[in-house]
Amino acid sequence: MNAEKVLLISGSPKKEGNTAQALHKCSTILKSLGLQTELLSLAGRNIQACAACGKCIGSGECSLNDGLNEIANKIRSARGLIVGSPVYFGTARGDLLNVLQRVGMLSYNNDKFLSWKVGGPVAINRRGGATSTIQELLMFFFINEMVVPGSTYWNILYGKKPGEAMQDEEGVRTLLRFAENVGKLILRLR
């Protein structure tokens, strides 16, 4: 049997910033459990907001030609999904929300391909707003019937400059346990 795959999406505009570094840590844990991983960065992409055109209903594809269908297909073929976002003014980055909302519409209006995927959100922030960002991202997972395992605390890391978040010992421990729980749950649900 082929190894199950987890897609990790970084919503940061910095390809190797704290969000990507956190997701790399998750990837290492998931690989140690025998899972395949792919890290997808939204840096440099221009993913538009949903146009609410309804053209995706029954077609399985979004009518906007900006790379979202490629991302949706990667999510469709993965067993797990972890999304990471830096916190901007107490919320997740808009381009990440554009991706999640459009993928959610594709799933809802077609074959509900998000249902029973395992994963959850990670938030990286300098000061405050991380819990509201986690809550905001959890809405996507819950409304799409996805399975979100817990950890020892919220999946939050603190840091501003690249690498600073990796110095948040409690945050990193929480993140690693979350990644381990995602992996173990995927293997249990086989």
XYZ file of N, CA and C in Angstrom:
570
model
N 0.849 -1.178 0.000
C 0.000 0.000 0.000
C 0.894 1.241 0.000
N 0.552 2.229 -0.805
C 1.294 3.481 -0.825
C 1.091 4.211 0.492
N 2.120 4.952 0.871
C 2.021 5.729 2.108
C 0.966 6.817 1.958
N 0.265 7.071 3.036
C -0.703 8.165 3.064
C 0.067 9.481 3.014
N -0.566 10.515 2.453
C 0.109 11.798 2.283
C -0.586 12.892 3.079
N 0.225 13.802 3.627
C -0.280 14.984 4.313
C 0.240 16.202 3.562
N -0.670 17.082 3.190
C -0.300 18.339 2.551
C -0.229 19.412 3.626
N 0.851 20.168 3.619
C 1.045 21.261 4.577
C 1.112 22.554 3.785
N 0.194 23.471 4.043
C 0.125 24.725 3.291
C 0.573 25.878 4.177
N 1.583 26.599 3.696
C 2.054 27.789 4.395
C 1.406 29.018 3.783
N 0.689 29.764 4.605
C 0.043 30.985 4.151
C 0.911 32.220 4.309
N 2.184 32.028 4.570
C 3.084 33.165 4.762
C 3.639 33.669 3.435
N 3.853 34.981 3.313
C 4.499 35.509 2.117
C 6.006 35.254 2.126
N 6.527 34.745 3.242
C 7.957 34.441 3.362
C 8.158 32.940 3.201
N 8.841 32.538 2.125
C 8.995 31.110 1.831
C 9.694 30.330 2.933
N 10.640 30.934 3.602
C 11.381 30.232 4.657
C 11.234 30.926 6.009
N 10.100 31.553 6.231
C 9.846 32.232 7.499
C 9.421 31.262 8.587
N 8.945 31.795 9.685
C 8.551 30.983 10.834
C 7.447 29.983 10.518
N 6.499 30.372 9.668
C 5.394 29.457 9.336
C 5.918 28.241 8.595
N 6.760 28.464 7.594
C 7.348 27.345 6.843
C 8.202 26.477 7.757
N 8.963 27.095 8.640
C 9.808 26.328 9.558
C 8.962 25.456 10.484
N 7.848 25.986 10.951
C 6.949 25.199 11.802
C 6.384 24.010 11.029
N 5.995 24.242 9.787
C 5.439 23.153 8.978
C 6.500 22.120 8.626
N 7.743 22.545 8.449
C 8.842 21.589 8.229
C 8.991 20.676 9.446
N 8.852 21.243 10.639
C 8.918 20.424 11.867
C 7.790 19.388 11.877
N 6.584 19.818 11.490
C 5.455 18.879 11.395
C 5.773 17.778 10.392
N 6.325 18.168 9.252
C 6.660 17.216 8.198
C 7.631 16.150 8.695
N 8.628 16.560 9.457
C 9.615 15.614 9.986
C 8.945 14.564 10.866
N 8.045 14.993 11.723
C 7.325 14.052 12.595
C 6.464 13.106 11.763
N 5.734 13.654 10.805
C 4.849 12.833 9.970
C 5.643 11.801 9.174
N 6.784 12.202 8.642
C 7.637 11.263 7.896
C 8.158 10.157 8.806
N 8.460 10.495 10.062
C 8.961 9.480 10.998
C 7.907 8.410 11.280
N 6.646 8.737 11.025
C 5.547 7.778 11.204
C 5.247 7.009 9.919
N 6.024 7.266 8.865
C 5.843 6.553 7.605
C 4.909 7.232 6.622
N 4.537 8.473 6.898
C 3.649 9.209 5.999
C 4.463 10.053 5.025
N 3.911 10.280 3.853
C 4.519 11.199 2.897
C 4.006 12.600 3.202
N 4.817 13.600 2.883
C 4.389 14.980 3.089
C 4.755 15.830 1.883
N 4.027 16.908 1.725
C 4.357 17.926 0.725
C 4.062 19.283 1.347
N 5.044 20.165 1.292
C 4.868 21.528 1.786
C 4.609 22.435 0.601
N 3.480 23.120 0.639
C 3.085 24.029 -0.430
C 3.052 25.443 0.135
N 3.807 26.333 -0.475
C 3.858 27.721 -0.030
C 2.965 28.584 -0.914
N 2.235 29.483 -0.288
C 1.427 30.438 -1.050
C 2.226 31.690 -1.401
N 3.480 31.759 -0.967
C 4.332 32.915 -1.268
C 4.442 33.101 -2.783
N 4.185 34.296 -3.242
C 4.290 34.606 -4.662
C 3.075 34.234 -5.489
N 2.104 33.581 -4.890
C 0.880 33.214 -5.616
C -0.156 34.315 -5.412
N -1.034 34.451 -6.366
C -2.096 35.449 -6.261
C -3.439 34.739 -6.376
N -3.861 34.138 -5.282
C -5.119 33.394 -5.254
C -6.244 34.364 -4.901
N -7.181 34.480 -5.802
C -8.287 35.424 -5.637
C -9.350 34.889 -4.670
N -10.212 35.777 -4.232
C -11.358 35.391 -3.411
C -12.403 34.700 -4.292
N -13.255 33.905 -3.679
C -14.337 33.235 -4.397
C -15.236 34.278 -5.054
N -15.560 34.044 -6.320
C -16.415 34.966 -7.069
C -17.897 34.639 -6.892
N -18.211 33.569 -6.185
C -19.596 33.140 -5.959
C -20.370 33.002 -7.263
N -19.682 32.504 -8.295
C -20.309 32.375 -9.616
C -21.133 31.096 -9.744
N -20.854 30.097 -8.890
C -21.593 28.840 -8.940
C -21.149 27.890 -10.035
N -20.137 28.255 -10.807
C -19.692 27.394 -11.911
C -19.027 26.107 -11.432
N -18.619 26.060 -10.168
C -17.979 24.845 -9.651
C -19.003 23.753 -9.334
N -20.268 24.119 -9.236
C -21.294 23.148 -8.852
C -21.362 22.032 -9.886
N -21.014 20.830 -9.434
C -21.051 19.663 -10.303
C -19.859 19.506 -11.220
N -19.059 20.549 -11.409
C -17.930 20.451 -12.342
C -16.651 19.979 -11.662
N -16.537 20.217 -10.349
C -15.344 19.826 -9.626
C -14.164 20.758 -9.806
N -14.360 21.841 -10.542
C -13.277 22.796 -10.763
C -13.767 24.217 -10.580
N -12.849 25.062 -10.131
C -13.139 26.483 -9.999
C -12.911 27.154 -11.347
N -13.770 28.103 -11.682
C -13.663 28.783 -12.978
C -12.556 29.834 -13.003
N -12.070 30.250 -11.837
C -10.985 31.233 -11.796
C -9.663 30.529 -12.093
N -8.904 31.078 -13.002
C -7.672 30.439 -13.454
C -6.463 31.090 -12.781
N -6.246 30.748 -11.511
C -5.140 31.357 -10.771
C -4.325 30.341 -9.973
N -4.458 29.063 -10.309
C -3.695 28.021 -9.634
C -4.429 27.315 -8.512
N -5.646 27.750 -8.208
C -6.392 27.130 -7.115
C -6.747 25.676 -7.415
N -7.085 25.360 -8.656
C -7.463 23.981 -8.977
C -6.315 23.012 -8.720
N -5.090 23.429 -8.986
C -3.914 22.601 -8.697
C -3.814 22.339 -7.191
N -4.009 23.378 -6.408
C -3.969 23.231 -4.948
C -5.103 22.322 -4.477
N -6.293 22.521 -5.014
C -7.451 21.697 -4.632
C -7.202 20.229 -4.948
N -6.584 19.951 -6.084
C -6.293 18.562 -6.446
C -5.276 17.937 -5.500
N -4.307 18.725 -5.046
C -3.341 18.214 -4.070
C -4.050 17.891 -2.751
N -4.957 18.754 -2.343
C -5.722 18.506 -1.118
C -6.610 17.280 -1.305
N -7.238 17.184 -2.451
C -8.135 16.059 -2.744
C -7.399 14.717 -2.612
N -6.151 14.663 -3.077
C -5.419 13.395 -3.065
C -4.704 13.121 -1.738
N -4.662 14.095 -0.848
C -3.996 13.909 0.447
C -4.977 13.337 1.468
N -4.432 12.655 2.449
C -5.257 12.123 3.541
C -5.341 13.110 4.697
N -4.338 13.999 4.740
C -4.308 14.982 5.809
C -3.981 16.364 5.286
N -4.359 17.389 6.063
C -4.110 18.778 5.682
C -3.792 19.589 6.935
N -2.618 20.196 6.926
C -2.237 21.127 7.986
C -1.992 22.472 7.327
N -2.627 23.504 7.852
C -2.429 24.848 7.304
C -1.782 25.726 8.367
N -0.816 26.512 7.933
C -0.132 27.422 8.832
C -0.283 28.849 8.354
N -0.508 29.743 9.293
C -0.661 31.146 8.934
C 0.034 32.042 9.941
N 0.713 33.072 9.433
C 1.117 34.133 10.344
C -0.129 34.921 10.731
N -0.070 35.580 11.868
C -1.208 36.368 12.339
C -1.039 37.809 11.877
N -2.046 38.312 11.159
C -2.057 39.697 10.699
C -3.278 40.371 11.303
N -3.075 41.288 12.216
C -4.165 42.026 12.851
C -5.206 41.099 13.471
N -4.739 40.029 14.098
C -5.626 39.118 14.807
C -6.343 38.111 13.940
N -5.935 37.985 12.669
C -6.591 37.027 11.772
C -5.555 36.314 10.907
N -6.018 35.281 10.221
C -5.174 34.581 9.248
C -4.986 35.463 8.018
N -3.952 35.190 7.266
C -3.710 35.950 6.033
C -4.840 35.718 5.036
N -5.183 36.766 4.329
C -6.292 36.723 3.381
C -6.114 35.727 2.264
N -4.891 35.581 1.731
C -4.718 34.644 0.624
C -4.938 33.204 1.074
N -4.561 32.878 2.313
C -4.839 31.536 2.829
C -6.343 31.333 2.970
N -7.039 32.335 3.465
C -8.499 32.232 3.575
C -9.144 32.105 2.203
N -8.611 32.801 1.196
C -9.124 32.647 -0.170
C -9.022 31.193 -0.612
N -7.866 30.572 -0.361
C -7.676 29.167 -0.732
C -8.683 28.289 -0.002
N -8.769 28.439 1.309
C -9.642 27.566 2.090
C -11.108 27.746 1.722
N -11.540 28.974 1.526
C -12.942 29.206 1.177
C -13.279 28.638 -0.198
N -12.390 28.800 -1.143
C -12.672 28.269 -2.485
C -12.593 26.746 -2.522
N -11.621 26.168 -1.825
C -11.543 24.709 -1.752
C -12.774 24.170 -1.024
N -13.199 24.859 0.028
C -14.409 24.453 0.739
C -15.628 24.455 -0.166
N -15.742 25.474 -1.006
C -16.867 25.529 -1.951
C -16.788 24.399 -2.972
N -15.580 24.114 -3.466
C -15.416 23.005 -4.414
C -15.851 21.688 -3.780
N -15.409 21.454 -2.558
C -15.756 20.221 -1.866
C -17.261 20.146 -1.612
N -17.809 21.214 -1.064
C -19.232 21.242 -0.727
C -20.112 21.056 -1.958
N -19.748 21.695 -3.061
C -20.575 21.665 -4.270
C -20.324 20.461 -5.160
N -19.484 19.558 -4.722
C -19.181 18.393 -5.547
C -19.222 17.121 -4.718
N -18.093 16.506 -4.463
C -18.089 15.193 -3.821
C -17.686 15.201 -2.348
N -17.703 16.361 -1.709
C -17.362 16.477 -0.280
C -16.003 15.826 0.022
N -15.025 16.094 -0.840
C -13.722 15.437 -0.714
C -12.953 15.811 0.551
N -13.365 16.853 1.251
C -12.684 17.223 2.495
C -13.144 16.380 3.692
N -14.315 15.791 3.590
C -14.885 15.031 4.695
C -13.937 13.918 5.151
N -13.691 13.851 6.437
C -12.864 12.858 7.115
C -11.372 12.989 6.856
N -10.943 14.067 6.222
C -9.499 14.315 6.169
C -9.073 14.747 7.568
N -7.840 14.445 7.922
C -7.322 14.729 9.258
C -6.349 15.900 9.178
N -6.425 16.807 10.128
C -5.468 17.909 10.133
C -5.877 19.004 11.084
N -5.411 20.212 10.773
C -5.737 21.350 11.611
C -4.827 22.526 11.328
N -5.044 23.615 12.070
C -4.297 24.849 11.833
C -3.127 25.061 12.798
N -2.195 25.883 12.329
C -1.067 26.354 13.123
C -0.998 27.866 12.925
N -0.807 28.612 14.002
C -0.698 30.072 13.899
C 0.638 30.531 14.478
N 1.281 31.441 13.767
C 2.547 32.020 14.207
C 2.319 33.514 14.399
N 2.655 34.020 15.577
C 2.436 35.447 15.801
C 3.536 36.066 16.649
N 3.601 37.388 16.554
C 4.589 38.137 17.325
C 4.070 38.435 18.720
N 2.797 38.798 18.838
C 2.226 39.191 20.127
C 0.877 38.511 20.366
N -0.197 39.091 19.835
C -1.532 38.589 20.125
C -2.303 38.254 18.863
N -3.468 37.669 19.058
C -4.348 37.333 17.943
C -4.242 35.900 17.471
N -3.373 35.121 18.100
C -3.180 33.745 17.641
C -4.398 32.866 17.905
N -5.029 33.011 19.079
C -6.179 32.147 19.351
C -7.346 32.475 18.432
N -7.545 33.744 18.114
C -8.629 34.075 17.174
C -8.301 33.553 15.778
N -7.029 33.521 15.423
C -6.630 32.968 14.126
C -6.874 31.464 14.094
N -6.502 30.775 15.172
C -6.768 29.334 15.257
C -8.269 29.074 15.143
N -9.073 29.841 15.881
C -10.529 29.666 15.825
C -11.056 29.892 14.414
N -10.567 30.931 13.771
C -11.000 31.252 12.410
C -10.689 30.099 11.454
N -9.492 29.551 11.556
C -9.103 28.454 10.668
C -9.833 27.161 11.017
N -10.118 26.941 12.295
C -10.863 25.743 12.686
C -12.253 25.703 12.056
N -12.847 26.858 11.829
C -14.174 26.903 11.188
C -14.159 26.131 9.873
N -13.100 26.323 9.081
C -12.969 25.615 7.799
C -12.949 24.108 8.023
N -12.149 23.649 8.972
C -12.023 22.211 9.214
C -13.339 21.618 9.706
N -13.977 22.279 10.647
C -15.195 21.724 11.228
C -16.372 21.709 10.261
N -16.565 22.778 9.512
C -17.731 22.835 8.627
C -17.593 21.881 7.441
N -16.362 21.434 7.191
C -16.122 20.488 6.103
C -15.980 19.053 6.600
N -16.450 18.782 7.824
C -16.460 17.434 8.406
C -15.073 16.817 8.497
N -14.085 17.654 8.754
C -12.727 17.160 8.894
C -12.467 16.796 10.357
N -11.455 15.984 10.585
C -11.130 15.497 11.919
C -9.878 16.228 12.410
N -10.003 16.919 13.531
C -8.908 17.727 14.072
C -8.488 17.162 15.431
N -7.303 16.539 15.505
C -6.841 16.048 16.799
C -6.305 17.185 17.661
N -6.340 16.989 18.935
C -5.820 17.994 19.847
C -4.331 17.835 20.077
N -3.824 18.652 20.973
C -2.434 18.591 21.397
C -2.408 18.970 22.872
N -1.270 19.391 23.357
C -1.151 19.756 24.765
C -1.495 21.214 25.020
N -1.695 21.974 23.965
C -2.108 23.376 24.024
C -2.531 23.748 22.611
N -2.827 25.030 22.370
C -3.185 25.458 21.017
C -1.931 25.429 20.147
N -2.104 25.220 18.861
C -0.985 25.131 17.917
C -0.500 26.535 17.566
N 0.181 27.160 18.512
C 0.605 28.553 18.398
C 2.092 28.647 18.712
N 2.806 29.399 17.883
C 4.208 29.706 18.159
C 4.391 31.211 18.118
N 5.326 31.689 18.937
C 5.599 33.123 19.018
C 6.972 33.438 18.445
N 7.016 34.426 17.547
C 8.272 34.890 16.983
C 8.005 35.845 15.844
N 8.943 36.736 15.597
C 8.796 37.696 14.503
C 9.776 37.391 13.377
N 11.062 37.482 13.667
C 12.077 37.253 12.640
C 12.182 35.763 12.345
N 12.514 35.392 11.103
C 12.657 33.970 10.774
C 13.570 33.250 11.768
N 13.077 32.166 12.308
C 13.811 31.365 13.271
C 13.416 31.622 14.713
N 12.852 32.783 14.999
C 12.482 33.104 16.386
C 11.409 32.166 16.936
N 10.466 31.781 16.117
C 9.386 30.908 16.594
C 9.913 29.535 17.003
N 11.022 29.104 16.403
C 11.591 27.809 16.759
C 12.235 27.846 18.146
N 12.391 29.036 18.714
C 12.927 29.187 20.071
C 11.818 29.126 21.131
N 10.560 29.099 20.691
C 9.412 28.983 21.597
C 9.273 27.508 21.971
N 9.935 27.103 23.047
C 10.018 25.683 23.399
C 8.655 25.040 23.622
N 7.786 25.701 24.372
C 6.457 25.130 24.624
C 5.653 25.055 23.332
N 5.739 26.100 22.518
C 5.035 26.102 21.244
C 5.503 24.987 20.328
N 6.809 24.766 20.269
C 7.353 23.697 19.423
C 6.917 22.335 19.948
N 6.962 22.133 21.270
C 6.495 20.859 21.845
C 5.030 20.600 21.496
N 4.214 21.639 21.616
C 2.790 21.522 21.282
C 2.618 21.162 19.813
N 3.367 21.832 18.966
C 3.302 21.596 17.523
C 3.701 20.161 17.176
N 4.780 19.680 17.770
C 5.248 18.326 17.479
C 4.233 17.284 17.931
N 3.607 17.506 19.088
C 2.581 16.565 19.553
C 1.374 16.584 18.619
N 0.995 17.787 18.164
C -0.107 17.904 17.211
C 0.208 17.116 15.942
N 1.395 17.305 15.383
C 1.774 16.590 14.159
C 1.760 15.085 14.391
N 2.264 14.658 15.537
C 2.254 13.235 15.872
C 0.819 12.716 15.946
N -0.067 13.478 16.566
C -1.465 13.055 16.681
C -2.159 13.012 15.325
N -1.841 13.966 14.438
C -2.381 13.925 13.069
C -1.951 12.624 12.402
N -0.656 12.331 12.470
C -0.138 11.126 11.832
C -0.726 9.852 12.395
N -0.767 9.749 13.713
C -1.307 8.539 14.341
C -2.779 8.349 14.001
N -3.523 9.430 13.967
C -4.945 9.328 13.641
C -5.152 8.885 12.195
N -4.353 9.418 11.283
C -4.441 8.981 9.883
C -4.188 7.480 9.795
N -3.173 7.005 10.490
C -2.849 5.577 10.457
C -3.951 4.741 11.098
N -4.589 5.252 12.146
C -5.695 4.532 12.795
C -6.930 4.440 11.906
N -7.153 5.480 11.116
C -8.362 5.537 10.285
C -8.205 4.826 8.948
N -7.075 4.215 8.709
C -6.849 3.511 7.434
C -7.940 2.519 7.159
